[in-house]
Short mmCIF file of C-alpha atoms in Angstrom, two decimals:
data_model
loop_
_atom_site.label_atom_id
_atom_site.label_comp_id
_atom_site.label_asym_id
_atom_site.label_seq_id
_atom_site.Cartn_x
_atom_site.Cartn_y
_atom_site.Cartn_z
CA UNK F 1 266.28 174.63 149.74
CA UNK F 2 268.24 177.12 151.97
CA UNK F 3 267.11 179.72 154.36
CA UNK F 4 268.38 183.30 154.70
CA UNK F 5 268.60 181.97 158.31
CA UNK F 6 270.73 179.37 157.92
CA UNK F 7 274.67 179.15 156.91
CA UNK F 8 275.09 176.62 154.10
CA UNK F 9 277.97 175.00 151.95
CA UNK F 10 277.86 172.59 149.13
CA UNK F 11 280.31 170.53 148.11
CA UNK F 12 280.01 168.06 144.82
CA UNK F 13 282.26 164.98 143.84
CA UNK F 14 281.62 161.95 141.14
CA UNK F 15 278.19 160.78 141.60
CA UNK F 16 277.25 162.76 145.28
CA UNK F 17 276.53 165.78 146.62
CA UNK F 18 277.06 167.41 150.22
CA UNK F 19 274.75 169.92 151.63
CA UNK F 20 275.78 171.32 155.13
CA UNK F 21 273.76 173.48 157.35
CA UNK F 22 274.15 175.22 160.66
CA UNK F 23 272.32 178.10 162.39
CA UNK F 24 268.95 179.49 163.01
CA UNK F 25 266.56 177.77 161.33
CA UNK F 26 263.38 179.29 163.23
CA UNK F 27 260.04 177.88 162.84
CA UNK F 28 259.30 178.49 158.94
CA UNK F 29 258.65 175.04 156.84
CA UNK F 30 259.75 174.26 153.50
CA UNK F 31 256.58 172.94 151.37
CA UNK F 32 256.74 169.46 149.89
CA UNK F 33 259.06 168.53 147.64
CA UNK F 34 261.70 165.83 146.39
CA UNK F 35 265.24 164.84 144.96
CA UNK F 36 266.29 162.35 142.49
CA UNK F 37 268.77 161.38 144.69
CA UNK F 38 269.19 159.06 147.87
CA UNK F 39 269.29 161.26 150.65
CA UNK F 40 271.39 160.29 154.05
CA UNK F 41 271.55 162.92 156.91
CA UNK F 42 273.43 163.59 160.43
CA UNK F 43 271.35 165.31 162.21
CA UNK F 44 274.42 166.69 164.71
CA UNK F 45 272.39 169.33 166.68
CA UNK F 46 269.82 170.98 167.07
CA UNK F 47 265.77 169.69 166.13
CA UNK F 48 263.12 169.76 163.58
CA UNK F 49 260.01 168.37 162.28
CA UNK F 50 258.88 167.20 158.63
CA UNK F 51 256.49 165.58 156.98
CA UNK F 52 257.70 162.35 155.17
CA UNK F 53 255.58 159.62 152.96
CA UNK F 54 252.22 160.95 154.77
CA UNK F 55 253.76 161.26 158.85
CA UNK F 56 255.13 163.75 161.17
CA UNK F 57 258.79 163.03 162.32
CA UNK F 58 261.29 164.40 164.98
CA UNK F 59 264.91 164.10 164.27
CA UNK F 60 266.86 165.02 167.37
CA UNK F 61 270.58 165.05 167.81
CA UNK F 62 272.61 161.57 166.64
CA UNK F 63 269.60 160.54 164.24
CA UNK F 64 269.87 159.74 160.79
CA UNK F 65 268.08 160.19 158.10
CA UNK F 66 266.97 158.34 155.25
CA UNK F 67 264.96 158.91 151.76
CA UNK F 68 264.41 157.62 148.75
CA UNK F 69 264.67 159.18 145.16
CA UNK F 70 261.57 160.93 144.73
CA UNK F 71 260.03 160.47 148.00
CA UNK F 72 258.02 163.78 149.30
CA UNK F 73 259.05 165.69 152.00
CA UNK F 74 258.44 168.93 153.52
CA UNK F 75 260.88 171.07 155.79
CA UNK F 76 260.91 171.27 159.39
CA UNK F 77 257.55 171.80 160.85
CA UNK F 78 258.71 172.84 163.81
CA UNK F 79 262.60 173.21 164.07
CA UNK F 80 264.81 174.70 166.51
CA UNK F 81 267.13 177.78 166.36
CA UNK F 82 270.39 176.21 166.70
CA UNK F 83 270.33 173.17 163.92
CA UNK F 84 273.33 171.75 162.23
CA UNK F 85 273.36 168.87 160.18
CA UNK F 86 275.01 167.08 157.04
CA UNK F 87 273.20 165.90 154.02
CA UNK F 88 274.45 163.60 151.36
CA UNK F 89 272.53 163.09 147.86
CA UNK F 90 273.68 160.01 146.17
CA UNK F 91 273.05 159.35 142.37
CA UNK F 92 271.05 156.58 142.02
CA UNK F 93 273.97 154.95 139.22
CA UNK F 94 276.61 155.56 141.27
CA UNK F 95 274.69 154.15 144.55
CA UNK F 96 273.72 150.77 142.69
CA UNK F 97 277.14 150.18 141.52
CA UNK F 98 278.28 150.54 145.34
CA UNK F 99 275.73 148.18 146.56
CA UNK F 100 276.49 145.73 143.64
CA UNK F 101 279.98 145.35 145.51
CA UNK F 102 277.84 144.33 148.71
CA UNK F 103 275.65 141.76 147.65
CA UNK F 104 276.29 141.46 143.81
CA UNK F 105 273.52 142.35 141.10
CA UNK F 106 269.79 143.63 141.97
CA UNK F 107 266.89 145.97 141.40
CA UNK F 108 267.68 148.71 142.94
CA UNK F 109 267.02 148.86 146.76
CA UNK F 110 265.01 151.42 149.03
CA UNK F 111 265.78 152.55 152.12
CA UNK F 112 262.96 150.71 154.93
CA UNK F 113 263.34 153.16 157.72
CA UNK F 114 263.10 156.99 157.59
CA UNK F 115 264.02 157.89 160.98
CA UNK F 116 266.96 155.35 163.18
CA UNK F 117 268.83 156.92 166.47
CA UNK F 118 271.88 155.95 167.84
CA UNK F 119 274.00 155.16 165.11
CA UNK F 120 277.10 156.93 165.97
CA UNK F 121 279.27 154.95 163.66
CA UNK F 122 276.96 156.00 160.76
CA UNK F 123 277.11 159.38 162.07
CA UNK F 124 280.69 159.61 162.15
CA UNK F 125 280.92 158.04 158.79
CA UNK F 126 279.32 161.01 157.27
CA UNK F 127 280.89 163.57 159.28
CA UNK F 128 284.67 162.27 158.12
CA UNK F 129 283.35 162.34 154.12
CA UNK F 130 282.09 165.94 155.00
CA UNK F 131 285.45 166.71 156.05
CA UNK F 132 287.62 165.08 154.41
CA UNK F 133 285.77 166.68 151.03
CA UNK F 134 285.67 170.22 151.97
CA UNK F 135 289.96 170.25 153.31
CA UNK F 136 292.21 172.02 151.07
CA UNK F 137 293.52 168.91 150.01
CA UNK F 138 290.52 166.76 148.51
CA UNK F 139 291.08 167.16 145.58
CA UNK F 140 294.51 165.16 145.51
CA UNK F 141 292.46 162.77 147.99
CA UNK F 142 290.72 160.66 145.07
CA UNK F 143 290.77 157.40 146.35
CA UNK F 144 290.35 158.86 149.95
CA UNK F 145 287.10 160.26 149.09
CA UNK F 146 285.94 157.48 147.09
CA UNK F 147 286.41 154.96 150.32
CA UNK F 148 284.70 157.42 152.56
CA UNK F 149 281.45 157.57 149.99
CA UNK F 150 281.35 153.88 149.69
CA UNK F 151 281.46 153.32 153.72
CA UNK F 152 278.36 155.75 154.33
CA UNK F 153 276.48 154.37 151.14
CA UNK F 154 277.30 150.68 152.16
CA UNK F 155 276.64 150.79 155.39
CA UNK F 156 273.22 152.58 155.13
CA UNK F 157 272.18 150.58 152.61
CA UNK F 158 273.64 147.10 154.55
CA UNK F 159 271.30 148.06 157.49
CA UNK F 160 268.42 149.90 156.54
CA UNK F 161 267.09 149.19 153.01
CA UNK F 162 265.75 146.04 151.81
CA UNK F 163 268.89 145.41 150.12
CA UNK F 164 269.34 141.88 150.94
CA UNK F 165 265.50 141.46 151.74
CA UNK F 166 263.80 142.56 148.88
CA UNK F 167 260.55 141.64 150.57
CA UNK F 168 260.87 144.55 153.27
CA UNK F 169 258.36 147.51 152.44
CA UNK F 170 260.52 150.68 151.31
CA UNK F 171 259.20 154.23 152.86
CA UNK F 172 258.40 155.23 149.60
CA UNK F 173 255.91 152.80 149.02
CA UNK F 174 252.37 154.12 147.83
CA UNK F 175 249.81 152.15 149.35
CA UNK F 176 246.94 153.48 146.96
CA UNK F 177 246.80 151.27 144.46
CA UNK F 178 245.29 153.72 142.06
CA UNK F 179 247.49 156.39 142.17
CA UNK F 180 250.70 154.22 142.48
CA UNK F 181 249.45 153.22 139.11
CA UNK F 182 249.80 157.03 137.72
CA UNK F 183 252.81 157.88 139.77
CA UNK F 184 254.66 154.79 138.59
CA UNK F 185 253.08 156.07 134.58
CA UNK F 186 254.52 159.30 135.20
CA UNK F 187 257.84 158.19 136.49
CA UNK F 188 258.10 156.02 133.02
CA UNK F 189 257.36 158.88 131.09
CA UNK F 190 260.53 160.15 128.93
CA UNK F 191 262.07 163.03 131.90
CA UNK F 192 262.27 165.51 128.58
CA UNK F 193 258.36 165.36 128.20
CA UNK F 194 256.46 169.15 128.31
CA UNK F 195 254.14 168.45 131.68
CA UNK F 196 252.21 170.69 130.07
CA UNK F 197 250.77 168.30 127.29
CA UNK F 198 249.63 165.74 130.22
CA UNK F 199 246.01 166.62 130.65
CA UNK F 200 244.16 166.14 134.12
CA UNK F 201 241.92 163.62 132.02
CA UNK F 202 244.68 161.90 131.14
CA UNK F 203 245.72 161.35 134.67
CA UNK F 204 242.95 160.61 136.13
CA UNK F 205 241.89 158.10 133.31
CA UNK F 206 245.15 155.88 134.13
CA UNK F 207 243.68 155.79 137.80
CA UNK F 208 240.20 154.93 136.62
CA UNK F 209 239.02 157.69 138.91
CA UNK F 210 236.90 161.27 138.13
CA UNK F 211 239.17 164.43 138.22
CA UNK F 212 237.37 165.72 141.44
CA UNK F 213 238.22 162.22 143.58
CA UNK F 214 241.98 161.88 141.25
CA UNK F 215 243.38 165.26 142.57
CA UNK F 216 242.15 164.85 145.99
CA UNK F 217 243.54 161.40 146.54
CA UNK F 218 246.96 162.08 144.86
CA UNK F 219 247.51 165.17 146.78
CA UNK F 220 246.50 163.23 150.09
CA UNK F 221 248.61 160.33 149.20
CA UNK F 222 251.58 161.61 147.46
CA UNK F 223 251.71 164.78 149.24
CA UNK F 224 251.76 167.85 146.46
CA UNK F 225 249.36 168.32 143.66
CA UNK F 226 250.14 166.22 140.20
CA UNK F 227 251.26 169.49 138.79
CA UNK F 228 253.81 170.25 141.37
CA UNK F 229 254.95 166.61 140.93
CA UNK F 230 255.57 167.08 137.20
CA UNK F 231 257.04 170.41 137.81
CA UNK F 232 259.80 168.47 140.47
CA UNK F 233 260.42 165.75 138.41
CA UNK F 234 261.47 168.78 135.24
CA UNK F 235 263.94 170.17 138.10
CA UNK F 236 265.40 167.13 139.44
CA UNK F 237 266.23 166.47 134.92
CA UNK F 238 267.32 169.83 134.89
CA UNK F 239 269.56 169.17 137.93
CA UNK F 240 270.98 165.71 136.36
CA UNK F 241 271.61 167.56 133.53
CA UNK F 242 273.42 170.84 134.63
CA UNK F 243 276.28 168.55 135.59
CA UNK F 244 276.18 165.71 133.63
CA UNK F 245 275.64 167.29 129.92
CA UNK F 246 277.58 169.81 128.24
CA UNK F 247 274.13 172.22 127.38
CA UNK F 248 274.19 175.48 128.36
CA UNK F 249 272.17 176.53 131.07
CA UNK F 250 269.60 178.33 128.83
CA UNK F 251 268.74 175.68 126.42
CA UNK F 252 268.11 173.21 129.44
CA UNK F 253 265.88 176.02 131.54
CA UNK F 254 263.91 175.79 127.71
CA UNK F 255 264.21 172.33 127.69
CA UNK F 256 262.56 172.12 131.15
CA UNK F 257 259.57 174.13 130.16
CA UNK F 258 260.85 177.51 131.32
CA UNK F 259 260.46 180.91 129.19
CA UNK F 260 263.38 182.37 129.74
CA UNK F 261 266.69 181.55 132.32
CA UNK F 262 265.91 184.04 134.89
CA UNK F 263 262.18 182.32 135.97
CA UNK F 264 264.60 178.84 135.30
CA UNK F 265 267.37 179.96 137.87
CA UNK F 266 264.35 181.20 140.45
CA UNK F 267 262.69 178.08 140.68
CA UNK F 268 265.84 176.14 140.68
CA UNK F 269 266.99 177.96 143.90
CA UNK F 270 263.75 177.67 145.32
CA UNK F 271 264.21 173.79 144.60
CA UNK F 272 268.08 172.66 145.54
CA UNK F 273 268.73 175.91 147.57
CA UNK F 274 271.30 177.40 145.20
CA UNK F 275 271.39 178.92 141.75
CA UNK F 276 271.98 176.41 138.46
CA UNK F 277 275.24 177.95 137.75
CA UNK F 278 276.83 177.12 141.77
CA UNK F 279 275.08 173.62 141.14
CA UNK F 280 276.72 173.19 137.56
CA UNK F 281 280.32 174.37 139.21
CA UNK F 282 280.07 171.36 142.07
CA UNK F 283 281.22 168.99 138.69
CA UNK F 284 280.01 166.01 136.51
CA UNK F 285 278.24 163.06 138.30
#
């Protein structure tokens, strides 16, 4: 989700993508949204302010950040004018099969903590796989780039999931009982499904709730309207499979419920900040 305001480079490998951003970011938020991925960012300067799993949080300078796949978010509240800061989506296969190295076989873990400060070995971590990806020379760095992934990935995941204590709460916990019911029903839905032919009554039956109390409680506790979840969850299959299937970009902006690859290619900017065909280009996951 990049601003004309801001200068921004991607950069894709097996299983991860980098998203960096530096420059004015001014005081206009981004509206909620989410990411299949694992996200893990340096914040390196600069500050701003979002919204994350129903609170207000600063990141300053030397904090990282830490979400989990399809956890809600907004943009910065609040941000400065001089921001710059690294952002690393991890695939959710390729993260388990790092953390399987760390403490063997198990569900997959969530990070516990969105917000931690002072974690300059972290920090640097992320800043070396930045660099090392985007040199002239990565891609003859294989290996190199591998062992800088799986250092940021394991260490996050060593220190601030519930990796090896299941029993920690994640962030992305839903405390609503009810509507953890129809998120986790939604999320177990087949990805290729037409939102379109899940009714409101529907819905609002699996949480045993009317329609009038349903949409106001999953908006409060989720954090965007069920529609706009459905519609996020089509773009984050869309995204998984613009570089992971061999479709062409037209038959999966139809498969996601779009008329035509123009409205497809405007929403997908909106969503990951740059047009399918850049994302497709990054390579396979």
């Amino acid at each position: 989700m990049a601003r004309a305001d801001l200068h921004t480079a991607f950069f894709g490998g097996r299983g991860f993508t980098l998203y960096h951003a530096t420059g004015a970011h001014g005081s206009r938020p981004l509206t909620p949204h989410f990411h299949d991925e694992y996200l893990i960012c340096a914040q390196l300067a600069g500050h701003e302010e979002c919204h994350v799993a129903g609170r207000l949080f600063s990141f300053e300078p030397g904090d990282v950040v830490l979400m989990n796949p399809q956890q809600v978010h907004t943009g910065n509240a609040r941000g400065s004018s001089d921001v710059d800061y690294i952002t690393l989506y991890v695939d959710r296969r390729l993260a388990l099969g790092l953390v399987e190295d760390v403490a063997g076989p198990r569900c997959a873990p969530e990070f516990t903590s969105v917000r931690v400060a002072g974690r300059v070995e972290l920090v640097s971590a992320i800043t070396a796989l930045h660099d090392l990806v985007r040199s002239d020379s990565a891609p003859g760095r294989t290996l190199e780039v591998e062992a800088a992934l799986h250092n940021v990935v394991s260490h996050a995941f060593t220190e601030f999931s519930n990796l090896r204590e299941p029993l920690r709460r994640s962030t992305n916990r839903i405390a609503h009982r009810k509507i953890a019911r129809v998120v986790d029903y939604i999320r177990s839905l087949d990805p290729r499904i037409d939102p379109t032919t899940l009714s409101l009554d529907e819905l609002a039956s699996v949480a045993e709730l009317s329609k009038y109390h349903f949409l106001r409680q999953f908006a409060q506790v989720v954090g965007m309207t069920p529609g706009a979840y459905l519609r996020t969850l089509r773009l984050c299959q869309a995204a998984r499979e613009l570089r992971s299937s061999r479709r062409s970009i037209l038959e999966i902006a139809l498969g996601a419920g779009f008329a035509d690859h123009p409205s497809f290619s405007r929403a997908f900017a909106r969503h990951m900040g740059m047009t399918p065909s850049q994302y497709q280009a990054l390579g396979p996951l």
